[in-house]
PDB file of C-alpha atoms in Angstrom:
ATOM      1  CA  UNK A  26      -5.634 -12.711  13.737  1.00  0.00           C
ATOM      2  CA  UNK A  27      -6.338 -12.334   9.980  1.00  0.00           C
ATOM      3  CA  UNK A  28     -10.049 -13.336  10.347  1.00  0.00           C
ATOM      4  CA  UNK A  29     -10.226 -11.600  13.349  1.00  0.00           C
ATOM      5  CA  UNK A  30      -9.452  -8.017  11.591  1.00  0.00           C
ATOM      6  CA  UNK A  31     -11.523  -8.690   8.272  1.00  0.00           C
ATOM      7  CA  UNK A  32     -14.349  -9.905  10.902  1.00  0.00           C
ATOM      8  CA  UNK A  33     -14.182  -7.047  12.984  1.00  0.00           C
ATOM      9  CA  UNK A  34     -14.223  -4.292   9.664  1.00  0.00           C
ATOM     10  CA  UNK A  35     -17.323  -5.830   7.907  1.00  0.00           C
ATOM     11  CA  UNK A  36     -18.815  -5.647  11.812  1.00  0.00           C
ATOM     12  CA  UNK A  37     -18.346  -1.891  11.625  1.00  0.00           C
ATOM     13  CA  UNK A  38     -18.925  -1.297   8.188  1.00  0.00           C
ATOM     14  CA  UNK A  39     -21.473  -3.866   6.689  1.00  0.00           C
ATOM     15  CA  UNK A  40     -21.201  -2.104   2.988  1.00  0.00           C
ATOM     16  CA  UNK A  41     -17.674  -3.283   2.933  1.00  0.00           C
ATOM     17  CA  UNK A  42     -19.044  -7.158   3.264  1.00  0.00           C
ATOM     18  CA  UNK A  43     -18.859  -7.745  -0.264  1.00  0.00           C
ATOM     19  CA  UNK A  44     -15.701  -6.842  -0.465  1.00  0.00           C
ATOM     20  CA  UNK A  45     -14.239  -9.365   2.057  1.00  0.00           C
ATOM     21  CA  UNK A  46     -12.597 -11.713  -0.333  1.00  0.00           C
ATOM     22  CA  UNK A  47     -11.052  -8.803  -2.270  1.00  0.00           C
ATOM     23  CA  UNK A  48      -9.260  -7.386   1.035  1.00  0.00           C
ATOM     24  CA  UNK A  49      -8.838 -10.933   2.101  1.00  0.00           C
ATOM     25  CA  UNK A  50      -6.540 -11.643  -1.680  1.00  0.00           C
ATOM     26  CA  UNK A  51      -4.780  -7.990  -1.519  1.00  0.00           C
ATOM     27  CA  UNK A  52      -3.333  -9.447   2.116  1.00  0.00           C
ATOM     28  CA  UNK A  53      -2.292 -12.725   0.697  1.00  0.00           C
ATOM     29  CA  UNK A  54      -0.345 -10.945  -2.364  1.00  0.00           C
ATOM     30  CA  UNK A  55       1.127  -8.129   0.086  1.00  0.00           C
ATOM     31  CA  UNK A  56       1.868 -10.525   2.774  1.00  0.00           C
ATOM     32  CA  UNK A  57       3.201 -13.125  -0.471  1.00  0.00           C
ATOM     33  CA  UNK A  58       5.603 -10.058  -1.704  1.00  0.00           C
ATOM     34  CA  UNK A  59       6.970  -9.408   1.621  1.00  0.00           C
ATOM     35  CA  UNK A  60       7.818 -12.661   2.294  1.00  0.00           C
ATOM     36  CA  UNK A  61       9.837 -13.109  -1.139  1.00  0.00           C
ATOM     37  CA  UNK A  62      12.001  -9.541  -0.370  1.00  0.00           C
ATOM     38  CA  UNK A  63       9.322  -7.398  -1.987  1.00  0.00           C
ATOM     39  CA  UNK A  64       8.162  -3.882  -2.288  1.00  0.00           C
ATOM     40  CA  UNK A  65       5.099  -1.919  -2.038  1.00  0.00           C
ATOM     41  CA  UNK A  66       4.209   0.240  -4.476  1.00  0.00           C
ATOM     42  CA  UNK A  67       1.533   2.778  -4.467  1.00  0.00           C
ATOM     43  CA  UNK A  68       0.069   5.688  -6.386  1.00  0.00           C
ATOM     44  CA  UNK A  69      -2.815   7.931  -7.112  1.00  0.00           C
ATOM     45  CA  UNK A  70      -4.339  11.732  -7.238  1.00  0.00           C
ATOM     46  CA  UNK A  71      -5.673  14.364  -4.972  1.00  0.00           C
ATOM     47  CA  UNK A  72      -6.949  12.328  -2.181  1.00  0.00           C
ATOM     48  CA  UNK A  73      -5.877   9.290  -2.862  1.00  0.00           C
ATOM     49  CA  UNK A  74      -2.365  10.340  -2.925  1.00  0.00           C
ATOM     50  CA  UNK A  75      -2.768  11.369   0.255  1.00  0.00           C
ATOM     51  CA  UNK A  76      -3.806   8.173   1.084  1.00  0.00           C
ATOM     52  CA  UNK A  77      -0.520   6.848  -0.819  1.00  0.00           C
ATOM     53  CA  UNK A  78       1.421   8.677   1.990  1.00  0.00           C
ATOM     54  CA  UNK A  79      -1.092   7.576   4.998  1.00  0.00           C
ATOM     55  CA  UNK A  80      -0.615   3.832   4.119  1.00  0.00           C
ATOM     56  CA  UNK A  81       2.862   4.218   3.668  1.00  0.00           C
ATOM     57  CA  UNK A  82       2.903   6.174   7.209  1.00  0.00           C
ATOM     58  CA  UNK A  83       1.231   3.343   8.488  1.00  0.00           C
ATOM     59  CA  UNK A  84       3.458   0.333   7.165  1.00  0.00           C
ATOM     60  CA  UNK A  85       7.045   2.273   7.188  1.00  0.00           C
ATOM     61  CA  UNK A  86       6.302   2.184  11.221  1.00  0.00           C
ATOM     62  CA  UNK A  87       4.691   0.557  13.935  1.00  0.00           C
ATOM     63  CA  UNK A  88       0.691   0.672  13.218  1.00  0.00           C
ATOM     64  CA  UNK A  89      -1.567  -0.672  16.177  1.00  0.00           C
ATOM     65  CA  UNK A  90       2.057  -2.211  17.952  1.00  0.00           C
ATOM     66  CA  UNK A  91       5.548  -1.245  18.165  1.00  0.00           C
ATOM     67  CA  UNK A  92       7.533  -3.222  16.314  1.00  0.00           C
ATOM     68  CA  UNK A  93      11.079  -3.034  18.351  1.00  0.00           C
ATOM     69  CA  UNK A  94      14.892  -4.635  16.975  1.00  0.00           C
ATOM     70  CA  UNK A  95      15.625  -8.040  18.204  1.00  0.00           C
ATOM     71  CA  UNK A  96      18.408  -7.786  20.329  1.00  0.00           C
ATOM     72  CA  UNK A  97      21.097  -9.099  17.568  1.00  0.00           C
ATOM     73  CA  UNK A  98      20.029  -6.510  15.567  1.00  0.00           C
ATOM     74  CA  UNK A  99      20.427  -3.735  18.604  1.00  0.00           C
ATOM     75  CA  UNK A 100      24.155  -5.445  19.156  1.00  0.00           C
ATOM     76  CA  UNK A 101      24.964  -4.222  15.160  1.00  0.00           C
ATOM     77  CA  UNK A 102      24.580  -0.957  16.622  1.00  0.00           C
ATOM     78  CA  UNK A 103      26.772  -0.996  19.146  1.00  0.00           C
ATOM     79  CA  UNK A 104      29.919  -0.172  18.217  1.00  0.00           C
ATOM     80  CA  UNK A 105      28.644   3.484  17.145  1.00  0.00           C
ATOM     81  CA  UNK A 106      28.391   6.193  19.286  1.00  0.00           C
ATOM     82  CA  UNK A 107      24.969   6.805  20.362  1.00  0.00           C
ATOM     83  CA  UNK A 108      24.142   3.467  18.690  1.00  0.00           C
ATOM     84  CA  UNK A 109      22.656   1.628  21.658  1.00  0.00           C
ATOM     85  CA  UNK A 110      20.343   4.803  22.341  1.00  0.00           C
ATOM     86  CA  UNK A 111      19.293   4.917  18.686  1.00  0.00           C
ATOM     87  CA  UNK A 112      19.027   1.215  18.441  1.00  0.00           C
ATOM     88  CA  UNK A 113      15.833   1.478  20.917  1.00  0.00           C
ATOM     89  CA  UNK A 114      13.841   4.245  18.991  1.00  0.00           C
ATOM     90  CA  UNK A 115      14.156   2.428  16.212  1.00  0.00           C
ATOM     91  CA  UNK A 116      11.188  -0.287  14.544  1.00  0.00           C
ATOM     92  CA  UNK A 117      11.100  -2.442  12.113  1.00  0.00           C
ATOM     93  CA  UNK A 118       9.227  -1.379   8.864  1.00  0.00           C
ATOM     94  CA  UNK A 119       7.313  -2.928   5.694  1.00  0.00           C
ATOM     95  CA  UNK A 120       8.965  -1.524   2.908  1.00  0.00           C
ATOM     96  CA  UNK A 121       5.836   0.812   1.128  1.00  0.00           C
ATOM     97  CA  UNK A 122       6.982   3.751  -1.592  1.00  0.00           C
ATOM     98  CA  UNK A 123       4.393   6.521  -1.860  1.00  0.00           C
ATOM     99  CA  UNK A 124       5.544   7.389  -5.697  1.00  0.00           C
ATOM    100  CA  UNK A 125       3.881  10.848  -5.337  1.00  0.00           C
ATOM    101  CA  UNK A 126       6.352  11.780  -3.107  1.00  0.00           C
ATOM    102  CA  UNK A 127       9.195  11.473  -5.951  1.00  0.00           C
ATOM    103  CA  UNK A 128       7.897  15.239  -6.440  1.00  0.00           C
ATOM    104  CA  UNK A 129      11.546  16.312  -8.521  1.00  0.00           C
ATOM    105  CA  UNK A 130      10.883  12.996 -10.632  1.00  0.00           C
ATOM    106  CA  UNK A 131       7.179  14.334 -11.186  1.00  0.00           C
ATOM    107  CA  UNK A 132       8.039  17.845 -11.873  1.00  0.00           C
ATOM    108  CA  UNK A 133      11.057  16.609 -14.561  1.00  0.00           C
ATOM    109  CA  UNK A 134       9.323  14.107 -16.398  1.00  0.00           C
ATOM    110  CA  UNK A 135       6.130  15.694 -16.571  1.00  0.00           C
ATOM    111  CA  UNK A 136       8.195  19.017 -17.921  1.00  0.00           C
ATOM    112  CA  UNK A 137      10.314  16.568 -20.522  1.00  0.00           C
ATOM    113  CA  UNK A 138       7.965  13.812 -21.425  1.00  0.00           C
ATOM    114  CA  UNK A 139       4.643  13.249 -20.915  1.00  0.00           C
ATOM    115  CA  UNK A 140       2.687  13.725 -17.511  1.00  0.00           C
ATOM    116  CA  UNK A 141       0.277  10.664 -17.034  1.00  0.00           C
ATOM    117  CA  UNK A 142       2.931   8.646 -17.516  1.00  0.00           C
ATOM    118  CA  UNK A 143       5.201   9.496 -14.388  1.00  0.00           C
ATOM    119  CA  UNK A 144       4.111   6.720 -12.464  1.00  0.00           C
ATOM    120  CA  UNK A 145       4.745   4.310 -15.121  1.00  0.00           C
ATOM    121  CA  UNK A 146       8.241   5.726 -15.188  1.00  0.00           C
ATOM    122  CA  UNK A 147       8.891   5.334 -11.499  1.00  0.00           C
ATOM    123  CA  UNK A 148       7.515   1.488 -11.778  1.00  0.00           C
ATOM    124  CA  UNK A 149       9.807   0.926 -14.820  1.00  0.00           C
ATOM    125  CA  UNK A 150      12.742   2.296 -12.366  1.00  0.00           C
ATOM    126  CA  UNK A 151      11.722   0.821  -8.965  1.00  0.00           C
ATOM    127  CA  UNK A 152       9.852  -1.843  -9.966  1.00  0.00           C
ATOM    128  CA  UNK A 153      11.006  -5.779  -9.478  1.00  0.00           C
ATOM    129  CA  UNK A 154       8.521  -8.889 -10.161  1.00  0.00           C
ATOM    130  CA  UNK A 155       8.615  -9.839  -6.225  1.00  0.00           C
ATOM    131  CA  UNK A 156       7.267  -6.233  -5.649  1.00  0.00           C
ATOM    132  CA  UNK A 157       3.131  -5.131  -5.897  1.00  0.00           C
ATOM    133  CA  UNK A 158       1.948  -2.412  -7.273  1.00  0.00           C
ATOM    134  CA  UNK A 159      -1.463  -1.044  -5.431  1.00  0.00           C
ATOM    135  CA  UNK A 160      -3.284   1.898  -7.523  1.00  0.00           C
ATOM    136  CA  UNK A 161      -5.602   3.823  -5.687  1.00  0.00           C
ATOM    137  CA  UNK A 162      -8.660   5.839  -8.307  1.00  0.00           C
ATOM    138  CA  UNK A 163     -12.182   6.555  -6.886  1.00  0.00           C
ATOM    139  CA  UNK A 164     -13.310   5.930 -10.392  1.00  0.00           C
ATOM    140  CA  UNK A 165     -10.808   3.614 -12.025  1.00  0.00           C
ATOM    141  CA  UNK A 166     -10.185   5.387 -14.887  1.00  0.00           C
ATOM    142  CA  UNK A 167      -7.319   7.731 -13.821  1.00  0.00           C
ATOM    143  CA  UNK A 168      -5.172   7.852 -16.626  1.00  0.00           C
ATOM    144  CA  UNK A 169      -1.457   7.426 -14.902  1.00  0.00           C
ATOM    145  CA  UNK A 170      -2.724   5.298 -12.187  1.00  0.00           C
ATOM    146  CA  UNK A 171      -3.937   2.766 -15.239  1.00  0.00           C
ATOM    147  CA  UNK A 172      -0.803   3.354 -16.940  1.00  0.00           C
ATOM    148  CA  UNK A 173       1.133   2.370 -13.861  1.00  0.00           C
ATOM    149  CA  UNK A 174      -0.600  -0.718 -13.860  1.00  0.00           C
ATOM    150  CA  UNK A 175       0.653  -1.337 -17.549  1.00  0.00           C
ATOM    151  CA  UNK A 176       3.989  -0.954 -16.446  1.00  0.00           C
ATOM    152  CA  UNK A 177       3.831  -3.519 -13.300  1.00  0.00           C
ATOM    153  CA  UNK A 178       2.332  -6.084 -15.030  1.00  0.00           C
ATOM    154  CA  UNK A 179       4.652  -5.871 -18.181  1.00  0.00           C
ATOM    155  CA  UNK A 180       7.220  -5.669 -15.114  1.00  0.00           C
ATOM    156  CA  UNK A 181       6.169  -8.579 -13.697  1.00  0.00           C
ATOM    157  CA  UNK A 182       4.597  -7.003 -10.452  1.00  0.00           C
ATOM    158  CA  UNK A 183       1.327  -7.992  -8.963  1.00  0.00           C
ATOM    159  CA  UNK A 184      -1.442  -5.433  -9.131  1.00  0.00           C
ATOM    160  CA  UNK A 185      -3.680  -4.540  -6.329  1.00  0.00           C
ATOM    161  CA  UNK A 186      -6.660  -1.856  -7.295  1.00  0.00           C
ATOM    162  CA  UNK A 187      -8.730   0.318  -4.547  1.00  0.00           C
ATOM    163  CA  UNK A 188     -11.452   2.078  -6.146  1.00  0.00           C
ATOM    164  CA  UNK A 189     -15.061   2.826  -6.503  1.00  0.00           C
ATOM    165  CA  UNK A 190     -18.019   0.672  -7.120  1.00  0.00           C
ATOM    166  CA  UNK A 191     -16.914   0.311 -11.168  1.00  0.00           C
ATOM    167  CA  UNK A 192     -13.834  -0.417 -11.103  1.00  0.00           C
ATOM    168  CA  UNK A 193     -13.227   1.778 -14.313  1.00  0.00           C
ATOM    169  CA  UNK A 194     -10.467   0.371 -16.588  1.00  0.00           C
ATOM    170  CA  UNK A 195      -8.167  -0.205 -13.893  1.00  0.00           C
ATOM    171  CA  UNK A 196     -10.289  -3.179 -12.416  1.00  0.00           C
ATOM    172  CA  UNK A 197      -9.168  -5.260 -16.197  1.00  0.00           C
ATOM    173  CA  UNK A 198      -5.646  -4.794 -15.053  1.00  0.00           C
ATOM    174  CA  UNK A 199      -5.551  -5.987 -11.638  1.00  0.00           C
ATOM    175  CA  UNK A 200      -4.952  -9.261  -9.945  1.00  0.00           C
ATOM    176  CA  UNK A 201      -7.258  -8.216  -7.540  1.00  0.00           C
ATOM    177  CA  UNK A 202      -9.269  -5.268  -7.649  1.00  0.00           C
ATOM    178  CA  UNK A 203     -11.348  -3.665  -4.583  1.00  0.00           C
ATOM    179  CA  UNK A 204     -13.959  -2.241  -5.353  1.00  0.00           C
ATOM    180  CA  UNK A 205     -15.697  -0.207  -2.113  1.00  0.00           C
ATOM    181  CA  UNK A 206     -19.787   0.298  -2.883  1.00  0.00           C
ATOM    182  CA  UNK A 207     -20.448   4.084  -3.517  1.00  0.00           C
ATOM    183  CA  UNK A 208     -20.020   6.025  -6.930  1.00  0.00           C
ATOM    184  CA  UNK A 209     -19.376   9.555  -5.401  1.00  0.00           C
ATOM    185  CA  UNK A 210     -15.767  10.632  -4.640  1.00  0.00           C
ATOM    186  CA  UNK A 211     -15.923  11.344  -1.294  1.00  0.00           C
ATOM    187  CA  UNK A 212     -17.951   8.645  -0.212  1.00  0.00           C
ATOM    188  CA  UNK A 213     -15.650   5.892  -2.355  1.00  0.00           C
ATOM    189  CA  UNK A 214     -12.320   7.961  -0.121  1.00  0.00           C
ATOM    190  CA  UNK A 215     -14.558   7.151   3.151  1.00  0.00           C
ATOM    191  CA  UNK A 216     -14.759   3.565   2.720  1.00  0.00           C
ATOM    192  CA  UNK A 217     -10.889   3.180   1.225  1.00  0.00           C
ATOM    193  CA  UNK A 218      -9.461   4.773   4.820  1.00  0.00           C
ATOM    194  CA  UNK A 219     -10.848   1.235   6.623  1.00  0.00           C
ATOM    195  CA  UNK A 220      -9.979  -0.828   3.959  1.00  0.00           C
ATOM    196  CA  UNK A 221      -6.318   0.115   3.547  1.00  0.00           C
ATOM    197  CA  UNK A 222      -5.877   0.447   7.842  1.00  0.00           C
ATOM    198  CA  UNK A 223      -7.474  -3.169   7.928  1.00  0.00           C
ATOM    199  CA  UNK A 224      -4.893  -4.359   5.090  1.00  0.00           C
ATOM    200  CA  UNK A 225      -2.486  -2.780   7.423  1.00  0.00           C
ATOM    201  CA  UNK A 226      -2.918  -4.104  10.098  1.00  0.00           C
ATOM    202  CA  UNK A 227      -3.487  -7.178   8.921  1.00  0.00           C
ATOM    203  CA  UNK A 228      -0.083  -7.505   7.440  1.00  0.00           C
ATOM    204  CA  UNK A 229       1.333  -5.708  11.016  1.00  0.00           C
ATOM    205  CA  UNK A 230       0.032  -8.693  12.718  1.00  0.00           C
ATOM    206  CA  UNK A 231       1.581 -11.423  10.185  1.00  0.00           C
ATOM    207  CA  UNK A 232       4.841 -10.209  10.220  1.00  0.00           C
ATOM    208  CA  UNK A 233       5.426  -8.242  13.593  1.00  0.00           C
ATOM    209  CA  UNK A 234       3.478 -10.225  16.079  1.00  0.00           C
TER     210      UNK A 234
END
């Protein structure tokens, strides 16, 4: 099924085809955190914080599939009322923190300390050495996206970059670092959308089906 979904993206977007192996390592490490009790951690600016929030969206929840409680786990909820009925809606996830979203965090620290280094702060709290962190910068070189990185890896935490055709400083901190072909902002966001829903539903189909 892996093959299958990496196949089927460079098939509809050739200018990703150099970076198959890239996307093909970022699913080993996620899938290799999961599997040990891990986290996802992800950050970045403007639009690629909204992306922070669309891949967590995207993991958090059924993807492509549902992704419905065995029935030992629908039993535990039982006993409550309502339980049975709320036992069905519910799916299994793949734990993924958008750090963005810690917006009283942001606001405090930024006031207090120092600004581009709030997501280093949130790794230094969250972060375990099972977990990964993935940085998201169109051109690399976003300042508290690179510091983040700093943190994970003195944290022990795998580091997965998504940016532009550079890499910018990030790329030196990564254990794997990929880097979509275009230069211009918009363009780099365009190609990051099917590489982060193929990494998605890559690790959907490892662990849910």
């Amino acid at each position: 099924m892996k093959e299958k979904l990496l196949t089927e993206l460079t098939a509809r977007y050739p200018a990703l085809e150099p970076c198959a192996e890239e996307i093909k390592a970022a699913c080993q490490l996620l899938s290799g955190a999961i599997r040990k009790g891990g986290k996802i951690l992800l950050a970045g600016n403007g639009g690629s914080c909204a992306d922070c929030e669309h891949i967590s969206g995207e993991l958090l929840k059924g993807f492509l599939s549902k992704r419905p409680l065995t029935e030992a786990d629908k039993l535990t909820f039982a006993p409550y009322e309502s339980g049975a009925a709320l036992a069905e809606q519910l799916q299994y996830g793949i734990p993924a923190l958008p750090l963005p979203a810690f917006s009283a965090l942001a606001t405090a620290f930024s006031n207090d300390v120092e600004p581009d280094a709030v997501y280093a702060q949130l790794i230094m709290a969250l972060g375990k050495p099972e977990d990964v962190f993935l940085g998201l910068s169109t051109s690399g070189n976003a300042k508290n996206v690179c510091q983040a990185a700093i943190a994970a890896k003195a944290r022990g935490l795998k580091v997965i970059g998504l940016t532009g055709i550079s890499g910018g400083k990030l790329a030196d901190l990564c254990d794997c670092c990929i880097r979509v072909p275009e230069k211009e902002t918009f363009k780099v966001q365009e190609l990051h959308l099917p590489v982060y829903h193929c990494i998605c539903a890559v690790l959907e189909a490892e662990f849910f089906q």
